[in-house]
mmCIF file of C-alpha atoms in Angstrom:
data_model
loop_
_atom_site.group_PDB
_atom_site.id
_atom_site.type_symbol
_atom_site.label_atom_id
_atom_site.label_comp_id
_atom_site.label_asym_id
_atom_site.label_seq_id
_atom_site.Cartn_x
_atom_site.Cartn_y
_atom_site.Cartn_z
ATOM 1 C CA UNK A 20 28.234 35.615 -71.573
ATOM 2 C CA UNK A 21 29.336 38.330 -69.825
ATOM 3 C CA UNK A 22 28.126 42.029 -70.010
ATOM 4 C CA UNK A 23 30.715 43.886 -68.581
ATOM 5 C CA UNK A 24 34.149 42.201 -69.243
ATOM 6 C CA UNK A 25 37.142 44.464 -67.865
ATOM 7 C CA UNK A 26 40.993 43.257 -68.676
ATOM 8 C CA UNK A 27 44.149 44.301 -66.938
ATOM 9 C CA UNK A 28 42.860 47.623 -65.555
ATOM 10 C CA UNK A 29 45.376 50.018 -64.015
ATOM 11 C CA UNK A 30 44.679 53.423 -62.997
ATOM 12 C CA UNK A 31 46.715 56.173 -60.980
ATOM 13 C CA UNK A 32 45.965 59.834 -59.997
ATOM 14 C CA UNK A 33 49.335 61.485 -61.088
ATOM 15 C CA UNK A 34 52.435 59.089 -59.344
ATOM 16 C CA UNK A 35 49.752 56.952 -57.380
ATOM 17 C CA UNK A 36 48.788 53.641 -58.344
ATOM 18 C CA UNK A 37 44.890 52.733 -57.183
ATOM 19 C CA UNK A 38 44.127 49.747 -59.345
ATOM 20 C CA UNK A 39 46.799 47.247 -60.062
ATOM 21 C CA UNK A 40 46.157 44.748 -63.365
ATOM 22 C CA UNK A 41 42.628 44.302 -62.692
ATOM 23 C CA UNK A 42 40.457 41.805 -64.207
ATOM 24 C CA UNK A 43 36.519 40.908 -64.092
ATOM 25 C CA UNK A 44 33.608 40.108 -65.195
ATOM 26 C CA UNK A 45 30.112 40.532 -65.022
ATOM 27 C CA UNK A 46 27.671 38.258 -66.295
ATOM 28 C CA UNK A 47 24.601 38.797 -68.473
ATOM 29 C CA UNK A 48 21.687 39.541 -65.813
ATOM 30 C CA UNK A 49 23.603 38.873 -62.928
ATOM 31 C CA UNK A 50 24.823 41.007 -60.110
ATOM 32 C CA UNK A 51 28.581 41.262 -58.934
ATOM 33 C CA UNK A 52 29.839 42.238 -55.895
ATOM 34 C CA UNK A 53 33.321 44.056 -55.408
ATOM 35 C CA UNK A 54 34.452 44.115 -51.383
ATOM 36 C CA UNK A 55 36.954 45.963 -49.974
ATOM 37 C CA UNK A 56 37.314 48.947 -47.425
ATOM 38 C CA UNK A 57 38.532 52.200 -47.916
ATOM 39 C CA UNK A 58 41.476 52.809 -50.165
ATOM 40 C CA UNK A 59 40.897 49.678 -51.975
ATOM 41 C CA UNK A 60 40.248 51.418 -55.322
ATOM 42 C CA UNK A 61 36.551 50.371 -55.402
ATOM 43 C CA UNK A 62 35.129 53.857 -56.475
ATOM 44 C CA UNK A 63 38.466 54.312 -58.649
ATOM 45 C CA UNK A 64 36.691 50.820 -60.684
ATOM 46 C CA UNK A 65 33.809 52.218 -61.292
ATOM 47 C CA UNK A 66 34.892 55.740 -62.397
ATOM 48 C CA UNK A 67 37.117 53.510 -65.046
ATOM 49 C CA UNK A 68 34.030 51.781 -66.532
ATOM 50 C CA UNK A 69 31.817 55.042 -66.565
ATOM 51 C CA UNK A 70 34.545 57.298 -67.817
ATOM 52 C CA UNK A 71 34.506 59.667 -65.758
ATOM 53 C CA UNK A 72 38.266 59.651 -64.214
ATOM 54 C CA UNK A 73 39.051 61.926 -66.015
ATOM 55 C CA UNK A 74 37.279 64.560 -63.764
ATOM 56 C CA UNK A 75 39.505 63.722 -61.312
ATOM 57 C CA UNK A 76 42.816 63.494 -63.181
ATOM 58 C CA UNK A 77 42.844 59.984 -63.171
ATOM 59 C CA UNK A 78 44.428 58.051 -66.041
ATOM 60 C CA UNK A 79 44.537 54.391 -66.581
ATOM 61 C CA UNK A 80 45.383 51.410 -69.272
ATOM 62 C CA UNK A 81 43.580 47.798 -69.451
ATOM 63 C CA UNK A 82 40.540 46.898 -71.915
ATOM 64 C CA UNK A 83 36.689 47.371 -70.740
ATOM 65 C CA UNK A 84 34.589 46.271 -72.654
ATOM 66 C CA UNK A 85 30.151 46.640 -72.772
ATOM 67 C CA UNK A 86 28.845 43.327 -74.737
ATOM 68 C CA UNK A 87 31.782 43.411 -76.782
ATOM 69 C CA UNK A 88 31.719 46.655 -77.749
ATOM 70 C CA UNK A 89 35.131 48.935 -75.831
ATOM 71 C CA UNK A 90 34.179 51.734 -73.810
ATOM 72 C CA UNK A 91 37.639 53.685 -74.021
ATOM 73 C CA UNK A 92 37.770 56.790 -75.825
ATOM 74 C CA UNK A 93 33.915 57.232 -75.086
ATOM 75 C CA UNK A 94 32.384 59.835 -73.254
ATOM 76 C CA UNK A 95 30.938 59.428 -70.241
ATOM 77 C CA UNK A 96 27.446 60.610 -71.556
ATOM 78 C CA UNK A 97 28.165 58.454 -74.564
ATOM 79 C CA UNK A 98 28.651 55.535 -71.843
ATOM 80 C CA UNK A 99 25.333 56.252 -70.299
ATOM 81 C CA UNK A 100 23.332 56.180 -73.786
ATOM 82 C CA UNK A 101 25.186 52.488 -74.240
ATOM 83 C CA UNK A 102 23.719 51.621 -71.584
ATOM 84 C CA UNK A 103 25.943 52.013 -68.356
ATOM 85 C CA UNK A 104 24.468 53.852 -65.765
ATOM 86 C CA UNK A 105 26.651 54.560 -62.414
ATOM 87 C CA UNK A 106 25.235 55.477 -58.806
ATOM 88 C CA UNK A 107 27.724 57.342 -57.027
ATOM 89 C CA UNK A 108 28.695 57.284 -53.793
ATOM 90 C CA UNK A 109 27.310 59.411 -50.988
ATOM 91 C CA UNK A 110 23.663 60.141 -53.537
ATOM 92 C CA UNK A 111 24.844 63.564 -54.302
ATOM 93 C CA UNK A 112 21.592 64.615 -55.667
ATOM 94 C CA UNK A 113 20.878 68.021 -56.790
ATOM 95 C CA UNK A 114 19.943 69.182 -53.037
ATOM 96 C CA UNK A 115 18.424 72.404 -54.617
ATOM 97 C CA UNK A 116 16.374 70.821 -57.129
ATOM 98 C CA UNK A 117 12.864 69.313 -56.427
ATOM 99 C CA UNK A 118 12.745 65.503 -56.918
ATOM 100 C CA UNK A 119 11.057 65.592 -59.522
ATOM 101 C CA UNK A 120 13.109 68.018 -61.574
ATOM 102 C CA UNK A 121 16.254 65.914 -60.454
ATOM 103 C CA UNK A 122 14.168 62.287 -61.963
ATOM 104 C CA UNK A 123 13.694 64.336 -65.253
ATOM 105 C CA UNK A 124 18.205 65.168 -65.341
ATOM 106 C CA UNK A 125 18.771 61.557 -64.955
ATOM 107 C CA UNK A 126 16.395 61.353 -68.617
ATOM 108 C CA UNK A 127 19.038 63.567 -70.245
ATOM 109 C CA UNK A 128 20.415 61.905 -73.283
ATOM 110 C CA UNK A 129 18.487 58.813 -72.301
ATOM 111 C CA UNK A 130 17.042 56.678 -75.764
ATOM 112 C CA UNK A 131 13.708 56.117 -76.706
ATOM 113 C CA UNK A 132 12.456 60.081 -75.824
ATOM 114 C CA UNK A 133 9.342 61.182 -74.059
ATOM 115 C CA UNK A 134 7.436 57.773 -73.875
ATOM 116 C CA UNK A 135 10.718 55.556 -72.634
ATOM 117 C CA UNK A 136 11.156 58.600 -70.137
ATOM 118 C CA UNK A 137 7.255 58.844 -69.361
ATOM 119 C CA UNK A 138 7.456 54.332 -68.846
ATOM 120 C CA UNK A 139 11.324 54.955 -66.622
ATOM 121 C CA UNK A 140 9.141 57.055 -64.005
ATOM 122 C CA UNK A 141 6.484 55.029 -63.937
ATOM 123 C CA UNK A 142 8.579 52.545 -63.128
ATOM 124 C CA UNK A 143 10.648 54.872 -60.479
ATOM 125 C CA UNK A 144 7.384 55.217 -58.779
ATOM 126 C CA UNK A 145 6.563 52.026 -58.473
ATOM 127 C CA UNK A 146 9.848 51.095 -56.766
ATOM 128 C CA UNK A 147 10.124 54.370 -54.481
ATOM 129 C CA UNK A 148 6.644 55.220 -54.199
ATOM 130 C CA UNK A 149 8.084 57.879 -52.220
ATOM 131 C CA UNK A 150 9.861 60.118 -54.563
ATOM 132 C CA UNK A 151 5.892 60.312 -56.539
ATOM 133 C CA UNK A 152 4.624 61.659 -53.060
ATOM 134 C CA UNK A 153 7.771 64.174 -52.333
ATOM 135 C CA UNK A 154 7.389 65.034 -56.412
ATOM 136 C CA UNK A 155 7.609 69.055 -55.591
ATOM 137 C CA UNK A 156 9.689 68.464 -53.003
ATOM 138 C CA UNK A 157 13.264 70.471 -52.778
ATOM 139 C CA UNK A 158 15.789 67.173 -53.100
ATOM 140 C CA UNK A 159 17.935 68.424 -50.431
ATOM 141 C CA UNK A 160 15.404 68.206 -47.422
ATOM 142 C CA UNK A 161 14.922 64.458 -47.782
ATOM 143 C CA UNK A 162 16.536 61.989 -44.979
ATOM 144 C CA UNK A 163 19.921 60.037 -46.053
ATOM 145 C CA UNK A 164 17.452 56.984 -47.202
ATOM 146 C CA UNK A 165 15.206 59.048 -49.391
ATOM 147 C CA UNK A 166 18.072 60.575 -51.460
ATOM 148 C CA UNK A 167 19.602 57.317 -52.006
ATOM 149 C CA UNK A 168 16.209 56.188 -53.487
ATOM 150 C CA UNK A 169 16.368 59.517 -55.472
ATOM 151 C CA UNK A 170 19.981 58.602 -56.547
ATOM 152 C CA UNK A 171 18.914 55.308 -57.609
ATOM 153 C CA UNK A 172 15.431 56.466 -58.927
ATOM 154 C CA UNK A 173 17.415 59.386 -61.260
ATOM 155 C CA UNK A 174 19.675 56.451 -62.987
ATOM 156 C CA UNK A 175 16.850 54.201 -63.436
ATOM 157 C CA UNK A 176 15.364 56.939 -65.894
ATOM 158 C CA UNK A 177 18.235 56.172 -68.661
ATOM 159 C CA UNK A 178 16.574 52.755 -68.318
ATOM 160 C CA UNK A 179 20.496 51.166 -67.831
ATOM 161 C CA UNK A 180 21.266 47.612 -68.797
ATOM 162 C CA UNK A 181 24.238 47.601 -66.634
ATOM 163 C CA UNK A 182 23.885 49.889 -62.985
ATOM 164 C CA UNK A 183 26.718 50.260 -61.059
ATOM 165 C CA UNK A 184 26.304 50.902 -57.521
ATOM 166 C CA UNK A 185 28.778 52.882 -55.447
ATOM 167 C CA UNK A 186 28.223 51.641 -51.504
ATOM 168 C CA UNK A 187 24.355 52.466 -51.720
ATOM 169 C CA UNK A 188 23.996 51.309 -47.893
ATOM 170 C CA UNK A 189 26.661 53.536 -46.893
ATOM 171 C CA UNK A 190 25.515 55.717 -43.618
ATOM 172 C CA UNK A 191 22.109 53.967 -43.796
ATOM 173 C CA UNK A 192 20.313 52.748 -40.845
ATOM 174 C CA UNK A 193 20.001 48.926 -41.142
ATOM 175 C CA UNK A 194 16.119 48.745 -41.811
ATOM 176 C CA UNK A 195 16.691 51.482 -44.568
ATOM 177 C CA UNK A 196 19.988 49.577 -46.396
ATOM 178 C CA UNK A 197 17.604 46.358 -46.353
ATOM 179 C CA UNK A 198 14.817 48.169 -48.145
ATOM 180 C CA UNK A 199 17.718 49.415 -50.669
ATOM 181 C CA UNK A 200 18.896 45.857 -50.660
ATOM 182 C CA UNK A 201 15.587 44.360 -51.510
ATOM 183 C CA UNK A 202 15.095 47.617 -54.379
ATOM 184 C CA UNK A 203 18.538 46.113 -55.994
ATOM 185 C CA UNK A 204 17.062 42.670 -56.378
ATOM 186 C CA UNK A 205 13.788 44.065 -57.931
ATOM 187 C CA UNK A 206 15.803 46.043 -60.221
ATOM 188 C CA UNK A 207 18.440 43.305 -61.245
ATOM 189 C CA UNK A 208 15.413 40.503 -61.680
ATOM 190 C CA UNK A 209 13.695 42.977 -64.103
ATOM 191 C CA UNK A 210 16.620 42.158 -66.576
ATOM 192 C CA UNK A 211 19.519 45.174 -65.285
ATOM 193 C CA UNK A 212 22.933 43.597 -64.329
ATOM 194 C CA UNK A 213 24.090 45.407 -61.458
ATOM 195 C CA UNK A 214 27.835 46.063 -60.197
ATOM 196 C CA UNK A 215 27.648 46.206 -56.328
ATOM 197 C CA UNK A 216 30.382 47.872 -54.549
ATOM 198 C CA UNK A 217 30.099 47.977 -50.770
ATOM 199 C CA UNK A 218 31.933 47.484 -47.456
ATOM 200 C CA UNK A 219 28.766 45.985 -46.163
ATOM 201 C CA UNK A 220 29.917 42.502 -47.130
ATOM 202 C CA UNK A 221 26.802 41.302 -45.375
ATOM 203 C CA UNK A 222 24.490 42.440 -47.718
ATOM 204 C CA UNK A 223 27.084 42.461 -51.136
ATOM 205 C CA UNK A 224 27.343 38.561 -50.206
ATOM 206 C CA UNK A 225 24.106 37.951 -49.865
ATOM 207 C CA UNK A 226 22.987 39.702 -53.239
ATOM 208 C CA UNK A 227 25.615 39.026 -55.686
ATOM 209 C CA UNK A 228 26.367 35.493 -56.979
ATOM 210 C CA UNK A 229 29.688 36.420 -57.982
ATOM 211 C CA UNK A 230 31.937 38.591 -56.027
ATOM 212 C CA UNK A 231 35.613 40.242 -55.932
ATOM 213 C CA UNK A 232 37.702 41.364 -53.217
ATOM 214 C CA UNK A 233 39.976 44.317 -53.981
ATOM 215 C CA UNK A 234 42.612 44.958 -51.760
ATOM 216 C CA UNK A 235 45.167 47.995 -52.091
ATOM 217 C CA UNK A 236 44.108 47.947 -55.651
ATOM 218 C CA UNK A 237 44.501 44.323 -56.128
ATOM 219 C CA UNK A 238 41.840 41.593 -56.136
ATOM 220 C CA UNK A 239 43.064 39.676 -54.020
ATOM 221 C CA UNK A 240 39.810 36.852 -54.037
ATOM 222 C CA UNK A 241 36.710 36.187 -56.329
ATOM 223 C CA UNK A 242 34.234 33.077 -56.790
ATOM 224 C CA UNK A 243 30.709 32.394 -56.308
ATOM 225 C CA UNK A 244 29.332 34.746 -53.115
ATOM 226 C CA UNK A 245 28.172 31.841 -51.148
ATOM 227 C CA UNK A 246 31.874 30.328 -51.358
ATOM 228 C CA UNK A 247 33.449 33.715 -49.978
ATOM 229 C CA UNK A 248 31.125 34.036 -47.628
ATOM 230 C CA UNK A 249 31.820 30.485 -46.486
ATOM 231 C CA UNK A 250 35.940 31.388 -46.336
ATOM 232 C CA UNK A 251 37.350 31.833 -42.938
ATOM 233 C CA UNK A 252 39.153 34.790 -44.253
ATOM 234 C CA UNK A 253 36.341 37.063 -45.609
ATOM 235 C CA UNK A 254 34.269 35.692 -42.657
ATOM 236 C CA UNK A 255 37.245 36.842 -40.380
ATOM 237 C CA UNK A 256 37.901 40.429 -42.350
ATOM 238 C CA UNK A 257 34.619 41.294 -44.144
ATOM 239 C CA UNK A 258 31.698 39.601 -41.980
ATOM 240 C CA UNK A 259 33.331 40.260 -38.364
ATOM 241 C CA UNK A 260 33.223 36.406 -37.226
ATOM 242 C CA UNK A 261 35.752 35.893 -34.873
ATOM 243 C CA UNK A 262 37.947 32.352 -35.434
ATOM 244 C CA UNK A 263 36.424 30.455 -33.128
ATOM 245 C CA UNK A 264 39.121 28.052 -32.446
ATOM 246 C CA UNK A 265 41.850 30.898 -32.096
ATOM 247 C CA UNK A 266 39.489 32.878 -29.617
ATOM 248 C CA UNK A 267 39.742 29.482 -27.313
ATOM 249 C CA UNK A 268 43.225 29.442 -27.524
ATOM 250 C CA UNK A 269 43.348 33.065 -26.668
ATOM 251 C CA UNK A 270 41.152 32.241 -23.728
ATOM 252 C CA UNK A 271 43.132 29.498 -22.691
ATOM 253 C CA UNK A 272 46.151 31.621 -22.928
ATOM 254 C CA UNK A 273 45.022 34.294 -20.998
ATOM 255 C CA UNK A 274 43.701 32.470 -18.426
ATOM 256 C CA UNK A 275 47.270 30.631 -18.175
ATOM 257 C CA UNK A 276 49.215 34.127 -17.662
ATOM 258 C CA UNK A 277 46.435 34.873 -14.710
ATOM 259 C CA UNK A 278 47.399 31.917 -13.253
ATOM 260 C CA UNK A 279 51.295 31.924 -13.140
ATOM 261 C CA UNK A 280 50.475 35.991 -11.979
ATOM 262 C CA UNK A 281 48.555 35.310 -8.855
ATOM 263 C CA UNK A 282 51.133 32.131 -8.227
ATOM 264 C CA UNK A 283 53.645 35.013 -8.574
ATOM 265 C CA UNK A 284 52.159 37.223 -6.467
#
């Protein structure tokens, strides 16, 4: 059964069209990968599902709907008490605010009051052990990996169902994205579906077991991960492996032209 389950979505910002009849789903415990590179409407997604397009004069049509239940017309806290919790891009924490102070906003309007919030950073701890040590710490002076963590760490405290992740590796060094890779597994196998969106096909692949390529608005491909990752064309557009075959005839090519020039010559 699927979770999230999202029906001919189209959005636009005034006369332009980012998402195009968009359909997907994702399943119960799972995580789900959307691909695609800039422009391909992946942010523009999840702003649809958390409801917050509004804020940038975005409109749209299509059904979304959290285990069964529609999110249109909601609110986008009322979104994030059902359940849906979104990561955006970039972390944009509250660089002003100490880390801890910036854990206890993500609580806002959370269920379950002071002991679910009390268990949600114990739990944030544990994961980004940290954001405990840097508690008093102003959120703003941490490096690009710590306020990701913090990002992450101040959704977790609404103790989500469904997290939706807005290129988390973005401007990472690779050690740190791996560490954020291997957080998103721990998170997802403690019982939160997770909505990956990412250029980094490497990693999306490599997580998800179901995943969606959105081009221009479009998706364009979906299937099981390991199948995409296996296609010549994601391999070719997503993964940077060069067609092997084509690269010999280039070769061969090439080296023909040098040929005929020096018989020229």
């Amino acid at each position: 059964m699927a979770t999230l389950e999202i029906r001919a979505l189209s959005v636009g910002y005034g006369p332009v069209r980012s998402l195009r009849d968009v359909s997907l789903d994702v399943p119960a415990g799972a995580i789900t990968a959307v691909l695609g590179g800039n422009g391909a409407g992946k942010t523009t997604l999840l702003r649809a599902i958390s409801r917050t397009l509004g804020f940038h004069r975005g409109t749209g049509t299509g059904t979304i709907r959290f285990d069964g239940r529609p999110l249109e017309g909601l609110r986008a806290a009322q979104v994030v008490a059902a359940g849906v919790v979104q990561v955006p891009e970039g972390r944009q924490v509250f660089a002003r605010m100490t880390v801890a102070d910036n854990l206890r906003a993500g609580a806002l309007g959370a269920r379950g009051g002071r002991k679910a919030s009390a268990a949600a950073l114990t739990r944030v701890h544990e994961l980004f052990p940290v954001l405990a040590q840097r508690a008093h710490q102003r959120a703003g002076l941490l490096s690009g990996g710590e306020q990701q963590m913090l990002a992450m760490g101040r959704a977790l405290m609404a103790a989500p169902r469904l997290l939706l992740l807005d290129e988390p590796s973005l401007g990472l060094a690779p050690l740190m994205a791996q560490r954020i890779a291997e957080t998103v597994q721990e998170i997802n196998a403690a019982g939160t579906s997770v909505l990956l969106v990412e250029q980094n096909a490497a990693i999306a692949l490599r997580l998800a077991s179901t995943a969606y390529v959105l081009e221009v608005g479009e998706v364009t491909l979906q299937g099981p991960a390991d199948e995409l990752a296996a296609s010549d064309e994601v391999r070719r557009r997503y993964l940077g492996v060069v067609d092997e075959t084509a690269a010999e005839d280039a070769d061969r090519a090439s080296g023909a032209v040098r040929t005929l020039s020096r018989w020229s010559a």
